[in-house]
Amino acid sequence: MTRTIDVALFCFFLFSLGAMSQPSQNLTNCNQLRDTYQSNRNTVLSTLRNHSSLGSYYFNATAGLSPNTVYGMFLCIGNISKTSCSNCVHSATLEMNKSCDSHDTSFMISEECMVRYSDVSFFSLVEDAPTSSSYYRNDSLNSPYFFNKTLPGKIDKLVFRASSSSSSPVPYFVEDKEHVTQLEGSYDLEAMAQCSPDLDPSNCTVCLGLVVEKFSECCSHSRWARIYFPKCLLRYDISALQPNLTSLGVTTKGDELFGRTFIAIMITLVLGL
């Protein structure tokens, strides 16, 4: 089941989580909180903080009775330390207490974790919004399709592995490091994909399918990308790029000079004959 959130209902602003260097995104619904709801929200945020301190990479919590029920969760990136996960969740929830005091829905995304709460249950649902994506394209290569030869296939395989790894130590999390060689050159690829553990394998596949669709729209020619959906994510970095300049139609000055010298010598020999 796919649930769509109307992004027009959300306010958007950037802030930094404590010592974290990367900006985070906070998406909030701007309705005045009821006193009971606010108390339940504070209970949920406190519960999330406490469980992150126990070494969890994911946890969800519920507090209160309708119509003042609050639903919350956090999801940490699967390759960070438990301490880093806890620090990220602590910073996010404390920032929510400070900056989101009058909001009944908030969703914060950082480099290391996602934290949210809402007055509507989102557990076990695939959501296609709100999303966050950042990427870097390198247009210095003559061929803009350098990565497109192999990168999409590598991402597809990673996504398939993630949706099939619900029983791994960090459920639905996989990462891969490999050296990729193709006609146009070679590069080192580090990539990871992850789903929230409240999804079943089928919905994890659906969620990551949305991520791959976003990847194909924005980032398939990029040196690195970060794509976050509410219940899944994809990240990759390309380094040690070694283009095959000949296959890309690039001629260096040294090659050009050698070519001219070779032609001159050949002409001299022919005339000499």
PDB file of N, CA and C in Angstrom, residues 170-266:
ATOM      1  N   VAL A 170      21.123  -5.514  10.749  1.00  0.00           N
ATOM      2  CA  VAL A 170      20.363  -4.271  10.586  1.00  0.00           C
ATOM      3  C   VAL A 170      19.378  -4.545   9.452  1.00  0.00           C
ATOM      4  N   PRO A 171      18.111  -4.804   9.760  1.00  0.00           N
ATOM      5  CA  PRO A 171      17.155  -5.254   8.740  1.00  0.00           C
ATOM      6  C   PRO A 171      17.078  -4.318   7.541  1.00  0.00           C
ATOM      7  N   TYR A 172      17.014  -4.930   6.367  1.00  0.00           N
ATOM      8  CA  TYR A 172      16.838  -4.208   5.105  1.00  0.00           C
ATOM      9  C   TYR A 172      17.975  -3.234   4.804  1.00  0.00           C
ATOM     10  N   PHE A 173      19.145  -3.475   5.350  1.00  0.00           N
ATOM     11  CA  PHE A 173      20.280  -2.608   5.048  1.00  0.00           C
ATOM     12  C   PHE A 173      21.373  -3.415   4.366  1.00  0.00           C
ATOM     13  N   VAL A 174      21.857  -2.914   3.229  1.00  0.00           N
ATOM     14  CA  VAL A 174      22.992  -3.533   2.540  1.00  0.00           C
ATOM     15  C   VAL A 174      23.904  -2.423   2.035  1.00  0.00           C
ATOM     16  N   GLU A 175      25.171  -2.725   1.963  1.00  0.00           N
ATOM     17  CA  GLU A 175      26.136  -1.802   1.370  1.00  0.00           C
ATOM     18  C   GLU A 175      27.122  -2.592   0.539  1.00  0.00           C
ATOM     19  N   ASP A 176      27.754  -1.926  -0.401  1.00  0.00           N
ATOM     20  CA  ASP A 176      28.659  -2.608  -1.317  1.00  0.00           C
ATOM     21  C   ASP A 176      29.798  -1.674  -1.687  1.00  0.00           C
ATOM     22  N   LYS A 177      30.979  -2.251  -1.811  1.00  0.00           N
ATOM     23  CA  LYS A 177      32.149  -1.526  -2.282  1.00  0.00           C
ATOM     24  C   LYS A 177      32.790  -2.370  -3.373  1.00  0.00           C
ATOM     25  N   GLU A 178      33.011  -1.771  -4.527  1.00  0.00           N
ATOM     26  CA  GLU A 178      33.626  -2.525  -5.607  1.00  0.00           C
ATOM     27  C   GLU A 178      34.306  -1.591  -6.601  1.00  0.00           C
ATOM     28  N   HIS A 179      35.236  -2.168  -7.346  1.00  0.00           N
ATOM     29  CA  HIS A 179      35.892  -1.439  -8.429  1.00  0.00           C
ATOM     30  C   HIS A 179      35.202  -1.822  -9.726  1.00  0.00           C
ATOM     31  N   VAL A 180      34.665  -0.846 -10.420  1.00  0.00           N
ATOM     32  CA  VAL A 180      33.879  -1.087 -11.631  1.00  0.00           C
ATOM     33  C   VAL A 180      34.712  -0.717 -12.846  1.00  0.00           C
ATOM     34  N   THR A 181      34.776  -1.642 -13.807  1.00  0.00           N
ATOM     35  CA  THR A 181      35.517  -1.405 -15.044  1.00  0.00           C
ATOM     36  C   THR A 181      34.567  -1.485 -16.227  1.00  0.00           C
ATOM     37  N   GLN A 182      34.693  -0.522 -17.122  1.00  0.00           N
ATOM     38  CA  GLN A 182      33.884  -0.510 -18.336  1.00  0.00           C
ATOM     39  C   GLN A 182      34.727   0.091 -19.451  1.00  0.00           C
ATOM     40  N   LEU A 183      34.207   0.082 -20.683  1.00  0.00           N
ATOM     41  CA  LEU A 183      34.964   0.568 -21.830  1.00  0.00           C
ATOM     42  C   LEU A 183      35.418   2.006 -21.649  1.00  0.00           C
ATOM     43  N   GLU A 184      34.553   2.817 -21.037  1.00  0.00           N
ATOM     44  CA  GLU A 184      34.862   4.244 -20.885  1.00  0.00           C
ATOM     45  C   GLU A 184      35.876   4.536 -19.781  1.00  0.00           C
ATOM     46  N   GLY A 185      36.191   3.541 -18.958  1.00  0.00           N
ATOM     47  CA  GLY A 185      37.131   3.736 -17.866  1.00  0.00           C
ATOM     48  C   GLY A 185      36.755   2.912 -16.660  1.00  0.00           C
ATOM     49  N   SER A 186      37.201   3.335 -15.491  1.00  0.00           N
ATOM     50  CA  SER A 186      36.909   2.590 -14.262  1.00  0.00           C
ATOM     51  C   SER A 186      36.691   3.555 -13.112  1.00  0.00           C
ATOM     52  N   TYR A 187      36.070   3.047 -12.046  1.00  0.00           N
ATOM     53  CA  TYR A 187      35.838   3.856 -10.856  1.00  0.00           C
ATOM     54  C   TYR A 187      35.556   2.941  -9.672  1.00  0.00           C
ATOM     55  N   ASP A 188      35.744   3.485  -8.465  1.00  0.00           N
ATOM     56  CA  ASP A 188      35.386   2.791  -7.236  1.00  0.00           C
ATOM     57  C   ASP A 188      33.995   3.238  -6.815  1.00  0.00           C
ATOM     58  N   LEU A 189      33.153   2.280  -6.475  1.00  0.00           N
ATOM     59  CA  LEU A 189      31.772   2.574  -6.093  1.00  0.00           C
ATOM     60  C   LEU A 189      31.518   2.111  -4.666  1.00  0.00           C
ATOM     61  N   GLU A 190      31.038   3.026  -3.841  1.00  0.00           N
ATOM     62  CA  GLU A 190      30.533   2.697  -2.511  1.00  0.00           C
ATOM     63  C   GLU A 190      29.061   3.068  -2.479  1.00  0.00           C
ATOM     64  N   ALA A 191      28.209   2.102  -2.152  1.00  0.00           N
ATOM     65  CA  ALA A 191      26.768   2.354  -2.199  1.00  0.00           C
ATOM     66  C   ALA A 191      26.064   1.634  -1.063  1.00  0.00           C
ATOM     67  N   MET A 192      24.916   2.173  -0.663  1.00  0.00           N
ATOM     68  CA  MET A 192      24.100   1.526   0.351  1.00  0.00           C
ATOM     69  C   MET A 192      22.631   1.794   0.067  1.00  0.00           C
ATOM     70  N   ALA A 193      21.801   0.853   0.474  1.00  0.00           N
ATOM     71  CA  ALA A 193      20.353   1.000   0.369  1.00  0.00           C
ATOM     72  C   ALA A 193      19.741   0.472   1.655  1.00  0.00           C
ATOM     73  N   GLN A 194      18.607   1.046   2.064  1.00  0.00           N
ATOM     74  CA  GLN A 194      18.010   0.670   3.341  1.00  0.00           C
ATOM     75  C   GLN A 194      16.513   0.952   3.336  1.00  0.00           C
ATOM     76  N   CYS A 195      15.761   0.072   3.999  1.00  0.00           N
ATOM     77  CA  CYS A 195      14.327   0.264   4.230  1.00  0.00           C
ATOM     78  C   CYS A 195      14.058   0.299   5.731  1.00  0.00           C
ATOM     79  N   SER A 196      12.964   0.919   6.095  1.00  0.00           N
ATOM     80  CA  SER A 196      12.519   0.896   7.488  1.00  0.00           C
ATOM     81  C   SER A 196      12.004  -0.497   7.832  1.00  0.00           C
ATOM     82  N   PRO A 197      12.372  -1.038   8.999  1.00  0.00           N
ATOM     83  CA  PRO A 197      11.970  -2.403   9.361  1.00  0.00           C
ATOM     84  C   PRO A 197      10.472  -2.605   9.549  1.00  0.00           C
ATOM     85  N   ASP A 198       9.678  -1.540   9.622  1.00  0.00           N
ATOM     86  CA  ASP A 198       8.240  -1.746   9.763  1.00  0.00           C
ATOM     87  C   ASP A 198       7.582  -2.137   8.443  1.00  0.00           C
ATOM     88  N   LEU A 199       8.337  -2.086   7.346  1.00  0.00           N
ATOM     89  CA  LEU A 199       7.814  -2.533   6.051  1.00  0.00           C
ATOM     90  C   LEU A 199       8.028  -4.033   5.893  1.00  0.00           C
ATOM     91  N   ASP A 200       7.112  -4.685   5.191  1.00  0.00           N
ATOM     92  CA  ASP A 200       7.357  -6.075   4.819  1.00  0.00           C
ATOM     93  C   ASP A 200       8.212  -6.081   3.546  1.00  0.00           C
ATOM     94  N   PRO A 201       8.767  -7.239   3.145  1.00  0.00           N
ATOM     95  CA  PRO A 201       9.656  -7.273   1.975  1.00  0.00           C
ATOM     96  C   PRO A 201       9.018  -6.706   0.712  1.00  0.00           C
ATOM     97  N   SER A 202       7.742  -6.961   0.518  1.00  0.00           N
ATOM     98  CA  SER A 202       7.062  -6.449  -0.669  1.00  0.00           C
ATOM     99  C   SER A 202       7.031  -4.928  -0.678  1.00  0.00           C
ATOM    100  N   ASN A 203       6.670  -4.330   0.460  1.00  0.00           N
ATOM    101  CA  ASN A 203       6.619  -2.873   0.523  1.00  0.00           C
ATOM    102  C   ASN A 203       8.007  -2.241   0.515  1.00  0.00           C
ATOM    103  N   CYS A 204       9.004  -2.952   1.024  1.00  0.00           N
ATOM    104  CA  CYS A 204      10.380  -2.474   0.910  1.00  0.00           C
ATOM    105  C   CYS A 204      10.769  -2.374  -0.563  1.00  0.00           C
ATOM    106  N   THR A 205      10.387  -3.382  -1.340  1.00  0.00           N
ATOM    107  CA  THR A 205      10.657  -3.366  -2.777  1.00  0.00           C
ATOM    108  C   THR A 205       9.966  -2.190  -3.451  1.00  0.00           C
ATOM    109  N   VAL A 206       8.711  -1.943  -3.062  1.00  0.00           N
ATOM    110  CA  VAL A 206       7.964  -0.815  -3.630  1.00  0.00           C
ATOM    111  C   VAL A 206       8.645   0.503  -3.291  1.00  0.00           C
ATOM    112  N   CYS A 207       9.039   0.660  -2.038  1.00  0.00           N
ATOM    113  CA  CYS A 207       9.668   1.888  -1.595  1.00  0.00           C
ATOM    114  C   CYS A 207      10.981   2.140  -2.330  1.00  0.00           C
ATOM    115  N   LEU A 208      11.818   1.120  -2.397  1.00  0.00           N
ATOM    116  CA  LEU A 208      13.092   1.284  -3.082  1.00  0.00           C
ATOM    117  C   LEU A 208      12.896   1.472  -4.579  1.00  0.00           C
ATOM    118  N   GLY A 209      11.791   0.955  -5.121  1.00  0.00           N
ATOM    119  CA  GLY A 209      11.464   1.218  -6.516  1.00  0.00           C
ATOM    120  C   GLY A 209      11.230   2.705  -6.751  1.00  0.00           C
ATOM    121  N   LEU A 210      10.590   3.370  -5.779  1.00  0.00           N
ATOM    122  CA  LEU A 210      10.397   4.821  -5.866  1.00  0.00           C
ATOM    123  C   LEU A 210      11.737   5.550  -5.816  1.00  0.00           C
ATOM    124  N   VAL A 211      12.640   5.041  -4.984  1.00  0.00           N
ATOM    125  CA  VAL A 211      13.967   5.638  -4.886  1.00  0.00           C
ATOM    126  C   VAL A 211      14.715   5.505  -6.215  1.00  0.00           C
ATOM    127  N   VAL A 212      14.659   4.321  -6.810  1.00  0.00           N
ATOM    128  CA  VAL A 212      15.341   4.096  -8.094  1.00  0.00           C
ATOM    129  C   VAL A 212      14.755   4.989  -9.182  1.00  0.00           C
ATOM    130  N   GLU A 213      13.446   5.176  -9.158  1.00  0.00           N
ATOM    131  CA  GLU A 213      12.812   6.075 -10.117  1.00  0.00           C
ATOM    132  C   GLU A 213      13.337   7.501  -9.954  1.00  0.00           C
ATOM    133  N   LYS A 214      13.459   7.929  -8.698  1.00  0.00           N
ATOM    134  CA  LYS A 214      14.015   9.257  -8.423  1.00  0.00           C
ATOM    135  C   LYS A 214      15.469   9.324  -8.862  1.00  0.00           C
ATOM    136  N   PHE A 215      16.216   8.265  -8.624  1.00  0.00           N
ATOM    137  CA  PHE A 215      17.619   8.185  -9.035  1.00  0.00           C
ATOM    138  C   PHE A 215      17.757   8.357 -10.541  1.00  0.00           C
ATOM    139  N   SER A 216      16.901   7.684 -11.304  1.00  0.00           N
ATOM    140  CA  SER A 216      16.983   7.769 -12.760  1.00  0.00           C
ATOM    141  C   SER A 216      16.630   9.164 -13.265  1.00  0.00           C
ATOM    142  N   GLU A 217      15.793   9.879 -12.499  1.00  0.00           N
ATOM    143  CA  GLU A 217      15.403  11.229 -12.907  1.00  0.00           C
ATOM    144  C   GLU A 217      16.471  12.267 -12.602  1.00  0.00           C
ATOM    145  N   CYS A 218      17.149  12.105 -11.472  1.00  0.00           N
ATOM    146  CA  CYS A 218      18.038  13.193 -11.020  1.00  0.00           C
ATOM    147  C   CYS A 218      19.516  12.862 -11.048  1.00  0.00           C
ATOM    148  N   CYS A 219      19.872  11.586 -10.863  1.00  0.00           N
ATOM    149  CA  CYS A 219      21.226  11.367 -10.357  1.00  0.00           C
ATOM    150  C   CYS A 219      22.048  10.302 -11.071  1.00  0.00           C
ATOM    151  N   SER A 220      21.545   9.699 -12.119  1.00  0.00           N
ATOM    152  CA  SER A 220      22.252   8.550 -12.692  1.00  0.00           C
ATOM    153  C   SER A 220      23.570   8.940 -13.351  1.00  0.00           C
ATOM    154  N   HIS A 221      23.825  10.248 -13.558  1.00  0.00           N
ATOM    155  CA  HIS A 221      25.091  10.705 -14.117  1.00  0.00           C
ATOM    156  C   HIS A 221      25.941  11.414 -13.064  1.00  0.00           C
ATOM    157  N   SER A 222      25.604  11.229 -11.803  1.00  0.00           N
ATOM    158  CA  SER A 222      26.248  11.997 -10.734  1.00  0.00           C
ATOM    159  C   SER A 222      27.373  11.229 -10.064  1.00  0.00           C
ATOM    160  N   ARG A 223      28.370  11.972  -9.555  1.00  0.00           N
ATOM    161  CA  ARG A 223      29.480  11.353  -8.844  1.00  0.00           C
ATOM    162  C   ARG A 223      29.056  10.838  -7.476  1.00  0.00           C
ATOM    163  N   TRP A 224      28.095  11.504  -6.835  1.00  0.00           N
ATOM    164  CA  TRP A 224      27.536  11.008  -5.581  1.00  0.00           C
ATOM    165  C   TRP A 224      26.094  11.475  -5.473  1.00  0.00           C
ATOM    166  N   ALA A 225      25.321  10.757  -4.677  1.00  0.00           N
ATOM    167  CA  ALA A 225      23.915  11.125  -4.490  1.00  0.00           C
ATOM    168  C   ALA A 225      23.426  10.610  -3.145  1.00  0.00           C
ATOM    169  N   ARG A 226      22.467  11.330  -2.561  1.00  0.00           N
ATOM    170  CA  ARG A 226      21.757  10.954  -1.341  1.00  0.00           C
ATOM    171  C   ARG A 226      20.273  11.131  -1.617  1.00  0.00           C
ATOM    172  N   ILE A 227      19.533  10.046  -1.573  1.00  0.00           N
ATOM    173  CA  ILE A 227      18.092  10.107  -1.842  1.00  0.00           C
ATOM    174  C   ILE A 227      17.354   9.494  -0.657  1.00  0.00           C
ATOM    175  N   TYR A 228      16.491  10.285  -0.031  1.00  0.00           N
ATOM    176  CA  TYR A 228      15.745   9.849   1.144  1.00  0.00           C
ATOM    177  C   TYR A 228      14.250   9.929   0.877  1.00  0.00           C
ATOM    178  N   PHE A 229      13.573   8.812   1.110  1.00  0.00           N
ATOM    179  CA  PHE A 229      12.122   8.771   1.193  1.00  0.00           C
ATOM    180  C   PHE A 229      11.768   8.489   2.659  1.00  0.00           C
ATOM    181  N   PRO A 230      10.516   8.694   3.066  1.00  0.00           N
ATOM    182  CA  PRO A 230      10.183   8.490   4.481  1.00  0.00           C
ATOM    183  C   PRO A 230      10.505   7.103   5.023  1.00  0.00           C
ATOM    184  N   LYS A 231      10.475   6.070   4.170  1.00  0.00           N
ATOM    185  CA  LYS A 231      10.701   4.710   4.658  1.00  0.00           C
ATOM    186  C   LYS A 231      11.876   3.999   3.998  1.00  0.00           C
ATOM    187  N   CYS A 232      12.653   4.678   3.184  1.00  0.00           N
ATOM    188  CA  CYS A 232      13.804   4.018   2.559  1.00  0.00           C
ATOM    189  C   CYS A 232      14.767   5.073   2.029  1.00  0.00           C
ATOM    190  N   LEU A 233      15.969   4.623   1.669  1.00  0.00           N
ATOM    191  CA  LEU A 233      16.992   5.561   1.217  1.00  0.00           C
ATOM    192  C   LEU A 233      18.013   4.864   0.338  1.00  0.00           C
ATOM    193  N   LEU A 234      18.720   5.684  -0.416  1.00  0.00           N
ATOM    194  CA  LEU A 234      19.819   5.217  -1.264  1.00  0.00           C
ATOM    195  C   LEU A 234      20.929   6.248  -1.209  1.00  0.00           C
ATOM    196  N   ARG A 235      22.162   5.766  -1.039  1.00  0.00           N
ATOM    197  CA  ARG A 235      23.326   6.644  -1.055  1.00  0.00           C
ATOM    198  C   ARG A 235      24.446   5.962  -1.824  1.00  0.00           C
ATOM    199  N   TYR A 236      25.204   6.743  -2.603  1.00  0.00           N
ATOM    200  CA  TYR A 236      26.391   6.177  -3.233  1.00  0.00           C
ATOM    201  C   TYR A 236      27.431   7.272  -3.466  1.00  0.00           C
ATOM    202  N   ASP A 237      28.683   6.834  -3.566  1.00  0.00           N
ATOM    203  CA  ASP A 237      29.813   7.715  -3.851  1.00  0.00           C
ATOM    204  C   ASP A 237      30.704   7.046  -4.874  1.00  0.00           C
ATOM    205  N   ILE A 238      31.177   7.824  -5.833  1.00  0.00           N
ATOM    206  CA  ILE A 238      32.116   7.339  -6.842  1.00  0.00           C
ATOM    207  C   ILE A 238      33.440   8.056  -6.648  1.00  0.00           C
ATOM    208  N   SER A 239      34.524   7.285  -6.617  1.00  0.00           N
ATOM    209  CA  SER A 239      35.858   7.854  -6.442  1.00  0.00           C
ATOM    210  C   SER A 239      36.841   7.117  -7.335  1.00  0.00           C
ATOM    211  N   ALA A 240      38.110   7.550  -7.281  1.00  0.00           N
ATOM    212  CA  ALA A 240      39.183   6.928  -8.078  1.00  0.00           C
ATOM    213  C   ALA A 240      38.769   6.804  -9.540  1.00  0.00           C
ATOM    214  N   LEU A 241      38.173   7.863 -10.062  1.00  0.00           N
ATOM    215  CA  LEU A 241      37.695   7.860 -11.442  1.00  0.00           C
ATOM    216  C   LEU A 241      38.872   7.880 -12.408  1.00  0.00           C
ATOM    217  N   GLN A 242      38.904   6.909 -13.313  1.00  0.00           N
ATOM    218  CA  GLN A 242      39.968   6.820 -14.301  1.00  0.00           C
ATOM    219  C   GLN A 242      39.352   6.646 -15.685  1.00  0.00           C
ATOM    220  N   PRO A 243      39.042   7.760 -16.348  1.00  0.00           N
ATOM    221  CA  PRO A 243      38.418   7.661 -17.673  1.00  0.00           C
ATOM    222  C   PRO A 243      39.374   7.100 -18.708  1.00  0.00           C
ATOM    223  N   ASN A 244      38.848   6.360 -19.656  1.00  0.00           N
ATOM    224  CA  ASN A 244      39.593   5.939 -20.836  1.00  0.00           C
ATOM    225  C   ASN A 244      39.425   7.058 -21.862  1.00  0.00           C
ATOM    226  N   LEU A 245      40.396   7.961 -21.929  1.00  0.00           N
ATOM    227  CA  LEU A 245      40.242   9.164 -22.737  1.00  0.00           C
ATOM    228  C   LEU A 245      40.047   8.855 -24.214  1.00  0.00           C
ATOM    229  N   THR A 246      40.671   7.784 -24.696  1.00  0.00           N
ATOM    230  CA  THR A 246      40.525   7.436 -26.107  1.00  0.00           C
ATOM    231  C   THR A 246      39.087   7.068 -26.433  1.00  0.00           C
ATOM    232  N   SER A 247      38.462   6.247 -25.559  1.00  0.00           N
ATOM    233  CA  SER A 247      37.087   5.824 -25.806  1.00  0.00           C
ATOM    234  C   SER A 247      36.110   6.979 -25.689  1.00  0.00           C
ATOM    235  N   LEU A 248      36.476   8.012 -24.896  1.00  0.00           N
ATOM    236  CA  LEU A 248      35.617   9.177 -24.740  1.00  0.00           C
ATOM    237  C   LEU A 248      35.857  10.222 -25.817  1.00  0.00           C
ATOM    238  N   GLY A 249      36.787   9.949 -26.759  1.00  0.00           N
ATOM    239  CA  GLY A 249      37.043  10.894 -27.827  1.00  0.00           C
ATOM    240  C   GLY A 249      37.891  12.064 -27.416  1.00  0.00           C
ATOM    241  N   VAL A 250      38.695  11.884 -26.345  1.00  0.00           N
ATOM    242  CA  VAL A 250      39.528  12.966 -25.840  1.00  0.00           C
ATOM    243  C   VAL A 250      40.973  12.717 -26.262  1.00  0.00           C
ATOM    244  N   THR A 251      41.644  13.727 -26.825  1.00  0.00           N
ATOM    245  CA  THR A 251      43.036  13.628 -27.227  1.00  0.00           C
ATOM    246  C   THR A 251      43.854  14.593 -26.398  1.00  0.00           C
ATOM    247  N   THR A 252      44.873  14.102 -25.747  1.00  0.00           N
ATOM    248  CA  THR A 252      45.718  14.985 -24.941  1.00  0.00           C
ATOM    249  C   THR A 252      46.712  15.714 -25.835  1.00  0.00           C
ATOM    250  N   LYS A 253      47.295  16.784 -25.327  1.00  0.00           N
ATOM    251  CA  LYS A 253      48.247  17.556 -26.106  1.00  0.00           C
ATOM    252  C   LYS A 253      49.458  16.725 -26.461  1.00  0.00           C
ATOM    253  N   GLY A 254      49.888  15.862 -25.538  1.00  0.00           N
ATOM    254  CA  GLY A 254      51.027  15.005 -25.816  1.00  0.00           C
ATOM    255  C   GLY A 254      50.749  14.056 -26.960  1.00  0.00           C
ATOM    256  N   ASP A 255      49.543  13.470 -26.977  1.00  0.00           N
ATOM    257  CA  ASP A 255      49.175  12.566 -28.058  1.00  0.00           C
ATOM    258  C   ASP A 255      49.117  13.317 -29.378  1.00  0.00           C
ATOM    259  N   GLU A 256      48.579  14.530 -29.324  1.00  0.00           N
ATOM    260  CA  GLU A 256      48.444  15.322 -30.548  1.00  0.00           C
ATOM    261  C   GLU A 256      49.812  15.673 -31.112  1.00  0.00           C
ATOM    262  N   LEU A 257      50.772  16.043 -30.208  1.00  0.00           N
ATOM    263  CA  LEU A 257      52.117  16.381 -30.643  1.00  0.00           C
ATOM    264  C   LEU A 257      52.809  15.171 -31.238  1.00  0.00           C
ATOM    265  N   PHE A 258      52.620  14.002 -30.582  1.00  0.00           N
ATOM    266  CA  PHE A 258      53.221  12.779 -31.094  1.00  0.00           C
ATOM    267  C   PHE A 258      52.686  12.463 -32.480  1.00  0.00           C
ATOM    268  N   GLY A 259      51.377  12.643 -32.657  1.00  0.00           N
ATOM    269  CA  GLY A 259      50.753  12.347 -33.943  1.00  0.00           C
ATOM    270  C   GLY A 259      51.302  13.236 -35.049  1.00  0.00           C
ATOM    271  N   ARG A 260      51.462  14.527 -34.769  1.00  0.00           N
ATOM    272  CA  ARG A 260      51.979  15.451 -35.772  1.00  0.00           C
ATOM    273  C   ARG A 260      53.426  15.124 -36.121  1.00  0.00           C
ATOM    274  N   THR A 261      54.232  14.772 -35.094  1.00  0.00           N
ATOM    275  CA  THR A 261      55.633  14.424 -35.319  1.00  0.00           C
ATOM    276  C   THR A 261      55.742  13.174 -36.170  1.00  0.00           C
ATOM    277  N   PHE A 262      54.882  12.188 -35.867  1.00  0.00           N
ATOM    278  CA  PHE A 262      54.901  10.929 -36.607  1.00  0.00           C
ATOM    279  C   PHE A 262      54.557  11.167 -38.075  1.00  0.00           C
ATOM    280  N   ILE A 263      53.547  12.004 -38.329  1.00  0.00           N
ATOM    281  CA  ILE A 263      53.137  12.295 -39.701  1.00  0.00           C
ATOM    282  C   ILE A 263      54.259  13.011 -40.446  1.00  0.00           C
ATOM    283  N   ALA A 264      54.916  13.960 -39.773  1.00  0.00           N
ATOM    284  CA  ALA A 264      56.015  14.709 -40.405  1.00  0.00           C
ATOM    285  C   ALA A 264      57.148  13.783 -40.803  1.00  0.00           C
ATOM    286  N   ILE A 265      57.492  12.838 -39.910  1.00  0.00           N
ATOM    287  CA  ILE A 265      58.562  11.876 -40.201  1.00  0.00           C
ATOM    288  C   ILE A 265      58.203  11.011 -41.400  1.00  0.00           C
ATOM    289  N   MET A 266      56.924  10.537 -41.419  1.00  0.00           N
ATOM    290  CA  MET A 266      56.481   9.684 -42.510  1.00  0.00           C
ATOM    291  C   MET A 266      56.544  10.438 -43.845  1.00  0.00           C
TER     292      MET A 266
END
